[in-house]
mmCIF file of C-alpha atoms in Angstrom:
data_model
loop_
_atom_site.group_PDB
_atom_site.id
_atom_site.type_symbol
_atom_site.label_atom_id
_atom_site.label_comp_id
_atom_site.label_asym_id
_atom_site.label_seq_id
_atom_site.Cartn_x
_atom_site.Cartn_y
_atom_site.Cartn_z
ATOM 1 C CA UNK A 607 -15.846 10.120 -15.861
ATOM 2 C CA UNK A 608 -17.602 7.639 -18.200
ATOM 3 C CA UNK A 609 -20.765 6.459 -16.497
ATOM 4 C CA UNK A 610 -20.656 2.926 -17.898
ATOM 5 C CA UNK A 611 -17.403 1.964 -16.151
ATOM 6 C CA UNK A 612 -17.566 0.300 -12.761
ATOM 7 C CA UNK A 613 -15.448 1.671 -9.894
ATOM 8 C CA UNK A 614 -13.138 -1.329 -10.202
ATOM 9 C CA UNK A 615 -12.501 -0.623 -13.899
ATOM 10 C CA UNK A 616 -11.887 3.047 -13.142
ATOM 11 C CA UNK A 617 -9.354 1.980 -10.487
ATOM 12 C CA UNK A 618 -7.585 -0.297 -12.954
ATOM 13 C CA UNK A 619 -7.535 2.428 -15.584
ATOM 14 C CA UNK A 620 -5.967 5.118 -13.376
ATOM 15 C CA UNK A 621 -3.287 2.679 -12.182
ATOM 16 C CA UNK A 622 -2.473 1.708 -15.765
ATOM 17 C CA UNK A 623 -2.477 5.314 -16.951
ATOM 18 C CA UNK A 624 -0.069 6.335 -14.170
ATOM 19 C CA UNK A 625 2.234 3.399 -14.960
ATOM 20 C CA UNK A 626 2.340 4.359 -18.629
ATOM 21 C CA UNK A 627 4.130 7.573 -17.594
ATOM 22 C CA UNK A 628 7.216 5.488 -16.743
ATOM 23 C CA UNK A 629 7.498 4.293 -20.363
ATOM 24 C CA UNK A 630 9.821 6.260 -22.648
ATOM 25 C CA UNK A 631 10.592 6.014 -26.340
ATOM 26 C CA UNK A 632 13.270 3.459 -27.131
ATOM 27 C CA UNK A 633 12.341 1.178 -24.245
ATOM 28 C CA UNK A 634 11.843 -2.567 -24.428
ATOM 29 C CA UNK A 635 8.787 -3.175 -22.253
ATOM 30 C CA UNK A 636 7.350 -6.373 -20.820
ATOM 31 C CA UNK A 637 3.565 -6.373 -21.200
ATOM 32 C CA UNK A 638 1.626 -8.292 -18.567
ATOM 33 C CA UNK A 639 -1.495 -10.416 -18.826
ATOM 34 C CA UNK A 640 -4.908 -9.847 -17.271
ATOM 35 C CA UNK A 641 -7.624 -7.220 -17.103
ATOM 36 C CA UNK A 642 -5.490 -4.525 -15.454
ATOM 37 C CA UNK A 643 -2.541 -5.130 -17.791
ATOM 38 C CA UNK A 644 -4.934 -4.856 -20.741
ATOM 39 C CA UNK A 645 -5.669 -1.266 -19.684
ATOM 40 C CA UNK A 646 -1.920 -0.592 -19.726
ATOM 41 C CA UNK A 647 -1.592 -1.982 -23.251
ATOM 42 C CA UNK A 648 -4.443 0.264 -24.397
ATOM 43 C CA UNK A 649 -2.813 3.296 -22.756
ATOM 44 C CA UNK A 650 0.503 2.560 -24.459
ATOM 45 C CA UNK A 651 -1.258 2.017 -27.774
ATOM 46 C CA UNK A 652 -2.817 5.455 -27.495
ATOM 47 C CA UNK A 653 0.615 6.942 -26.774
ATOM 48 C CA UNK A 654 2.012 5.193 -29.853
ATOM 49 C CA UNK A 655 -0.774 6.555 -32.052
ATOM 50 C CA UNK A 656 -1.217 10.022 -30.592
ATOM 51 C CA UNK A 657 2.220 10.944 -29.229
ATOM 52 C CA UNK A 658 4.623 9.022 -31.449
ATOM 53 C CA UNK A 659 5.872 6.776 -28.637
ATOM 54 C CA UNK A 660 8.330 4.219 -30.004
ATOM 55 C CA UNK A 661 8.650 1.071 -27.939
ATOM 56 C CA UNK A 662 9.063 -2.643 -28.452
ATOM 57 C CA UNK A 663 6.753 -4.773 -26.381
ATOM 58 C CA UNK A 664 7.377 -8.303 -25.108
ATOM 59 C CA UNK A 665 3.980 -9.849 -24.259
ATOM 60 C CA UNK A 666 3.565 -12.463 -21.541
ATOM 61 C CA UNK A 667 0.760 -14.347 -23.294
ATOM 62 C CA UNK A 668 -0.770 -14.899 -26.704
ATOM 63 C CA UNK A 669 -3.800 -12.773 -25.826
ATOM 64 C CA UNK A 670 -1.629 -9.848 -24.713
ATOM 65 C CA UNK A 671 0.362 -10.147 -27.943
ATOM 66 C CA UNK A 672 -2.847 -9.963 -29.979
ATOM 67 C CA UNK A 673 -4.078 -6.883 -28.094
ATOM 68 C CA UNK A 674 -0.699 -5.151 -28.387
ATOM 69 C CA UNK A 675 -0.626 -5.648 -32.148
ATOM 70 C CA UNK A 676 -4.216 -4.427 -32.423
ATOM 71 C CA UNK A 677 -3.360 -1.116 -30.728
ATOM 72 C CA UNK A 678 -0.205 -0.553 -32.772
ATOM 73 C CA UNK A 679 2.605 -1.665 -30.457
ATOM 74 C CA UNK A 680 5.658 -3.262 -32.072
ATOM 75 C CA UNK A 681 5.728 -6.793 -30.648
ATOM 76 C CA UNK A 682 8.942 -8.797 -30.354
ATOM 77 C CA UNK A 683 9.981 -11.944 -28.506
ATOM 78 C CA UNK A 684 12.081 -12.000 -25.355
ATOM 79 C CA UNK A 685 14.843 -13.718 -27.321
ATOM 80 C CA UNK A 686 14.867 -10.769 -29.721
ATOM 81 C CA UNK A 687 14.831 -8.231 -26.870
ATOM 82 C CA UNK A 688 17.343 -10.186 -24.754
ATOM 83 C CA UNK A 689 16.798 -7.814 -21.803
ATOM 84 C CA UNK A 690 14.022 -5.374 -20.887
ATOM 85 C CA UNK A 691 14.038 -1.877 -19.460
ATOM 86 C CA UNK A 692 10.720 -2.321 -17.681
ATOM 87 C CA UNK A 693 7.884 -4.776 -17.153
ATOM 88 C CA UNK A 694 4.405 -3.623 -16.144
ATOM 89 C CA UNK A 695 1.912 -6.233 -15.014
ATOM 90 C CA UNK A 696 -1.004 -6.821 -12.692
ATOM 91 C CA UNK A 697 -1.183 -9.050 -9.614
ATOM 92 C CA UNK A 698 -3.753 -11.146 -7.809
ATOM 93 C CA UNK A 699 -2.339 -10.142 -4.408
ATOM 94 C CA UNK A 700 0.500 -8.043 -3.032
ATOM 95 C CA UNK A 701 1.760 -7.715 0.545
ATOM 96 C CA UNK A 702 3.552 -4.852 2.379
ATOM 97 C CA UNK A 703 6.949 -6.072 1.066
ATOM 98 C CA UNK A 704 5.547 -6.044 -2.497
ATOM 99 C CA UNK A 705 5.702 -9.804 -2.770
ATOM 100 C CA UNK A 706 3.021 -11.056 -5.142
ATOM 101 C CA UNK A 707 0.727 -13.878 -6.066
ATOM 102 C CA UNK A 708 0.253 -14.009 -9.835
ATOM 103 C CA UNK A 709 -1.138 -16.521 -12.281
ATOM 104 C CA UNK A 710 -4.883 -16.076 -11.957
ATOM 105 C CA UNK A 711 -4.919 -15.526 -15.708
ATOM 106 C CA UNK A 712 -2.822 -18.622 -16.358
ATOM 107 C CA UNK A 713 0.330 -16.890 -17.656
ATOM 108 C CA UNK A 714 2.552 -17.058 -14.564
ATOM 109 C CA UNK A 715 5.498 -18.798 -16.260
ATOM 110 C CA UNK A 716 5.962 -16.256 -19.038
ATOM 111 C CA UNK A 717 5.151 -13.439 -16.605
ATOM 112 C CA UNK A 718 7.911 -14.490 -14.205
ATOM 113 C CA UNK A 719 10.479 -15.029 -16.973
ATOM 114 C CA UNK A 720 9.760 -11.594 -18.435
ATOM 115 C CA UNK A 721 9.684 -9.833 -15.060
ATOM 116 C CA UNK A 722 13.030 -11.273 -13.976
ATOM 117 C CA UNK A 723 14.585 -10.294 -17.320
ATOM 118 C CA UNK A 724 13.802 -6.621 -16.645
ATOM 119 C CA UNK A 725 15.662 -3.773 -14.981
ATOM 120 C CA UNK A 726 12.524 -3.056 -12.978
ATOM 121 C CA UNK A 727 8.979 -4.319 -12.506
ATOM 122 C CA UNK A 728 5.936 -2.173 -11.843
ATOM 123 C CA UNK A 729 2.708 -3.784 -10.665
ATOM 124 C CA UNK A 730 -0.613 -2.070 -11.311
ATOM 125 C CA UNK A 731 -3.567 -3.037 -9.157
ATOM 126 C CA UNK A 732 -6.775 -1.918 -7.539
ATOM 127 C CA UNK A 733 -6.902 -1.556 -3.768
ATOM 128 C CA UNK A 734 -8.637 -4.918 -3.287
ATOM 129 C CA UNK A 735 -5.405 -6.704 -4.249
ATOM 130 C CA UNK A 736 -3.568 -5.459 -1.143
ATOM 131 C CA UNK A 737 -3.302 -7.999 1.713
ATOM 132 C CA UNK A 738 -1.453 -8.216 5.012
ATOM 133 C CA UNK A 739 -0.402 -11.811 4.233
ATOM 134 C CA UNK A 740 -0.406 -13.614 0.916
ATOM 135 C CA UNK A 741 -2.570 -16.675 0.471
ATOM 136 C CA UNK A 742 -6.249 -15.757 0.375
ATOM 137 C CA UNK A 743 -6.032 -15.925 -3.422
ATOM 138 C CA UNK A 744 -5.306 -19.520 -4.523
ATOM 139 C CA UNK A 745 -1.633 -19.952 -5.404
ATOM 140 C CA UNK A 746 -1.210 -21.199 -8.994
ATOM 141 C CA UNK A 747 1.439 -23.815 -9.681
ATOM 142 C CA UNK A 748 2.183 -24.771 -13.289
ATOM 143 C CA UNK A 749 2.868 -28.480 -13.706
ATOM 144 C CA UNK A 750 3.666 -30.744 -16.652
ATOM 145 C CA UNK A 751 0.707 -32.900 -17.717
ATOM 146 C CA UNK A 752 2.708 -36.132 -17.427
ATOM 147 C CA UNK A 753 2.045 -37.572 -13.978
ATOM 148 C CA UNK A 754 0.246 -34.439 -12.792
ATOM 149 C CA UNK A 755 -1.744 -36.402 -10.225
ATOM 150 C CA UNK A 756 1.489 -37.705 -8.724
ATOM 151 C CA UNK A 757 2.825 -34.167 -8.668
ATOM 152 C CA UNK A 758 -0.348 -33.044 -6.918
ATOM 153 C CA UNK A 759 0.085 -35.779 -4.301
ATOM 154 C CA UNK A 760 3.685 -34.671 -3.717
ATOM 155 C CA UNK A 761 2.516 -31.083 -3.362
ATOM 156 C CA UNK A 762 -0.084 -32.130 -0.810
ATOM 157 C CA UNK A 763 2.530 -34.024 1.200
ATOM 158 C CA UNK A 764 4.930 -31.081 1.055
ATOM 159 C CA UNK A 765 2.299 -28.650 2.306
ATOM 160 C CA UNK A 766 1.961 -30.652 5.516
ATOM 161 C CA UNK A 767 5.293 -29.211 6.672
ATOM 162 C CA UNK A 768 4.632 -25.647 5.463
ATOM 163 C CA UNK A 769 3.373 -22.667 7.438
ATOM 164 C CA UNK A 770 0.033 -22.372 5.662
ATOM 165 C CA UNK A 771 -3.559 -22.305 6.850
ATOM 166 C CA UNK A 772 -5.180 -24.560 4.227
ATOM 167 C CA UNK A 773 -3.975 -27.400 2.016
ATOM 168 C CA UNK A 774 -6.673 -28.026 -0.586
ATOM 169 C CA UNK A 775 -5.398 -28.454 -4.150
ATOM 170 C CA UNK A 776 -7.563 -28.279 -7.273
ATOM 171 C CA UNK A 777 -6.792 -28.768 -10.947
ATOM 172 C CA UNK A 778 -7.755 -25.673 -12.929
ATOM 173 C CA UNK A 779 -10.360 -26.504 -15.526
ATOM 174 C CA UNK A 780 -11.520 -25.006 -18.807
ATOM 175 C CA UNK A 781 -15.043 -26.310 -19.004
ATOM 176 C CA UNK A 782 -14.830 -30.084 -18.767
ATOM 177 C CA UNK A 783 -11.149 -30.261 -19.709
ATOM 178 C CA UNK A 784 -8.024 -29.173 -17.837
ATOM 179 C CA UNK A 785 -6.907 -25.615 -18.473
ATOM 180 C CA UNK A 786 -3.791 -25.641 -20.686
ATOM 181 C CA UNK A 787 -1.211 -22.848 -20.558
ATOM 182 C CA UNK A 788 0.518 -21.316 -23.576
ATOM 183 C CA UNK A 789 3.383 -23.771 -22.895
ATOM 184 C CA UNK A 790 1.043 -26.777 -22.920
ATOM 185 C CA UNK A 791 1.094 -27.346 -19.150
ATOM 186 C CA UNK A 792 -1.603 -27.677 -16.475
ATOM 187 C CA UNK A 793 -2.186 -25.449 -13.462
ATOM 188 C CA UNK A 794 -3.069 -26.659 -9.994
ATOM 189 C CA UNK A 795 -4.328 -24.059 -7.531
ATOM 190 C CA UNK A 796 -3.249 -24.299 -3.893
ATOM 191 C CA UNK A 797 -5.935 -22.994 -1.526
ATOM 192 C CA UNK A 798 -3.676 -22.023 1.354
ATOM 193 C CA UNK A 799 -5.622 -19.271 3.111
ATOM 194 C CA UNK A 800 -2.448 -17.726 4.507
ATOM 195 C CA UNK A 801 1.228 -18.178 3.591
ATOM 196 C CA UNK A 802 3.552 -17.735 6.540
ATOM 197 C CA UNK A 803 6.845 -17.736 4.614
ATOM 198 C CA UNK A 804 6.426 -16.974 0.914
ATOM 199 C CA UNK A 805 10.140 -17.113 0.105
ATOM 200 C CA UNK A 806 10.583 -20.562 1.650
ATOM 201 C CA UNK A 807 7.463 -21.937 -0.014
ATOM 202 C CA UNK A 808 8.480 -20.644 -3.446
ATOM 203 C CA UNK A 809 11.895 -22.299 -3.207
ATOM 204 C CA UNK A 810 10.521 -25.638 -2.034
ATOM 205 C CA UNK A 811 7.781 -25.804 -4.672
ATOM 206 C CA UNK A 812 10.252 -25.267 -7.501
ATOM 207 C CA UNK A 813 12.470 -28.117 -6.305
ATOM 208 C CA UNK A 814 9.692 -30.636 -6.914
ATOM 209 C CA UNK A 815 9.817 -32.795 -10.069
ATOM 210 C CA UNK A 816 6.835 -32.034 -12.274
ATOM 211 C CA UNK A 817 6.539 -28.424 -11.100
ATOM 212 C CA UNK A 818 7.441 -25.926 -13.817
ATOM 213 C CA UNK A 819 6.927 -22.693 -11.852
ATOM 214 C CA UNK A 820 4.829 -21.222 -9.044
ATOM 215 C CA UNK A 821 2.924 -17.956 -8.789
ATOM 216 C CA UNK A 822 4.875 -16.462 -5.878
ATOM 217 C CA UNK A 823 6.848 -13.431 -7.074
ATOM 218 C CA UNK A 824 9.282 -12.696 -4.241
ATOM 219 C CA UNK A 825 11.779 -9.804 -4.408
ATOM 220 C CA UNK A 826 10.860 -9.124 -8.039
ATOM 221 C CA UNK A 827 8.508 -6.135 -7.867
ATOM 222 C CA UNK A 828 10.024 -2.648 -7.464
ATOM 223 C CA UNK A 829 6.892 -0.488 -7.435
ATOM 224 C CA UNK A 830 3.169 -0.983 -6.974
ATOM 225 C CA UNK A 831 0.701 1.554 -8.321
ATOM 226 C CA UNK A 832 -2.669 1.246 -6.603
ATOM 227 C CA UNK A 833 -5.687 2.776 -8.307
ATOM 228 C CA UNK A 834 -8.988 3.756 -6.695
ATOM 229 C CA UNK A 835 -12.401 4.213 -8.257
ATOM 230 C CA UNK A 836 -12.485 7.931 -7.431
ATOM 231 C CA UNK A 837 -9.273 8.614 -9.365
ATOM 232 C CA UNK A 838 -6.848 8.459 -6.434
ATOM 233 C CA UNK A 839 -3.489 6.806 -7.084
ATOM 234 C CA UNK A 840 -0.884 5.527 -4.616
ATOM 235 C CA UNK A 841 2.650 4.769 -5.756
ATOM 236 C CA UNK A 842 4.701 2.546 -3.444
ATOM 237 C CA UNK A 843 8.428 2.229 -4.111
ATOM 238 C CA UNK A 844 10.037 -0.631 -2.183
ATOM 239 C CA UNK A 845 13.601 0.503 -2.970
ATOM 240 C CA UNK A 846 13.111 4.138 -1.980
ATOM 241 C CA UNK A 847 10.793 3.241 0.893
ATOM 242 C CA UNK A 848 8.314 5.906 -0.199
ATOM 243 C CA UNK A 849 4.568 6.172 -0.712
ATOM 244 C CA UNK A 850 3.252 9.042 -2.831
ATOM 245 C CA UNK A 851 -0.333 9.950 -3.685
ATOM 246 C CA UNK A 852 -1.903 11.624 -6.680
ATOM 247 C CA UNK A 853 -5.303 11.976 -8.333
ATOM 248 C CA UNK A 854 -6.373 11.650 -11.948
ATOM 249 C CA UNK A 855 -9.238 13.590 -13.445
ATOM 250 C CA UNK A 856 -11.381 11.909 -16.062
ATOM 251 C CA UNK A 857 -12.781 13.366 -19.273
ATOM 252 C CA UNK A 858 -15.906 12.113 -20.985
ATOM 253 C CA UNK A 859 -14.347 11.791 -24.455
ATOM 254 C CA UNK A 860 -11.213 9.906 -23.462
ATOM 255 C CA UNK A 861 -10.115 7.921 -26.541
ATOM 256 C CA UNK A 862 -9.623 4.779 -24.473
ATOM 257 C CA UNK A 863 -13.334 4.498 -23.762
ATOM 258 C CA UNK A 864 -14.746 5.048 -27.207
ATOM 259 C CA UNK A 865 -14.849 1.385 -28.197
ATOM 260 C CA UNK A 866 -15.745 -0.104 -24.808
#
């Protein structure tokens, strides 16, 4: 096992490597955004170069698109693909029902569109992302810049009637300026602590004028692959109701680590 990788990076790598085994030639694959999804893109790139894997990838952000092209994956738009066989992405949190909070990387809108346009979604994560109840990670909500402060006030008022522990709302910043998504929108983060009813909250948030999308992914994920720093892997299948375990051995000269 490469000595310069932290346990958390090793956990992300083994989860991504295991998920790559679900990808077959001819597939149209949604490619997620974030540090764990970046490992998946690298794994798939190696399969393209070394094994002749032929896939078309639909990235969920500009930075994922750039990485995919760099590693040799054929990149197309969702409009070109029309429908996907599989999407593989990370998550900021997942609960026992495989409901998710996503959007820590700022790409929640494209991520949700791509995931829901897929036959199945696999989430790859390290064990720290597992929670009993969603909400410890701030819930991202993408909003249009016009009147965003009014939208934030409406969100605050709405949260008063929701089953949540906290109600603080902050505008995500990029230095001294608001963070801007690939679609030109802002993100406000809801610091809720605990979400009692994720499905209800997701529906109510998306009914609000000014809200584009929220980071609650409910009934979208089919499998979660959890990686551990010692090479252990857990695969949880919500449809089959199964949990399987495996272990991955590392080699010092793994191609994926040569340029890290």
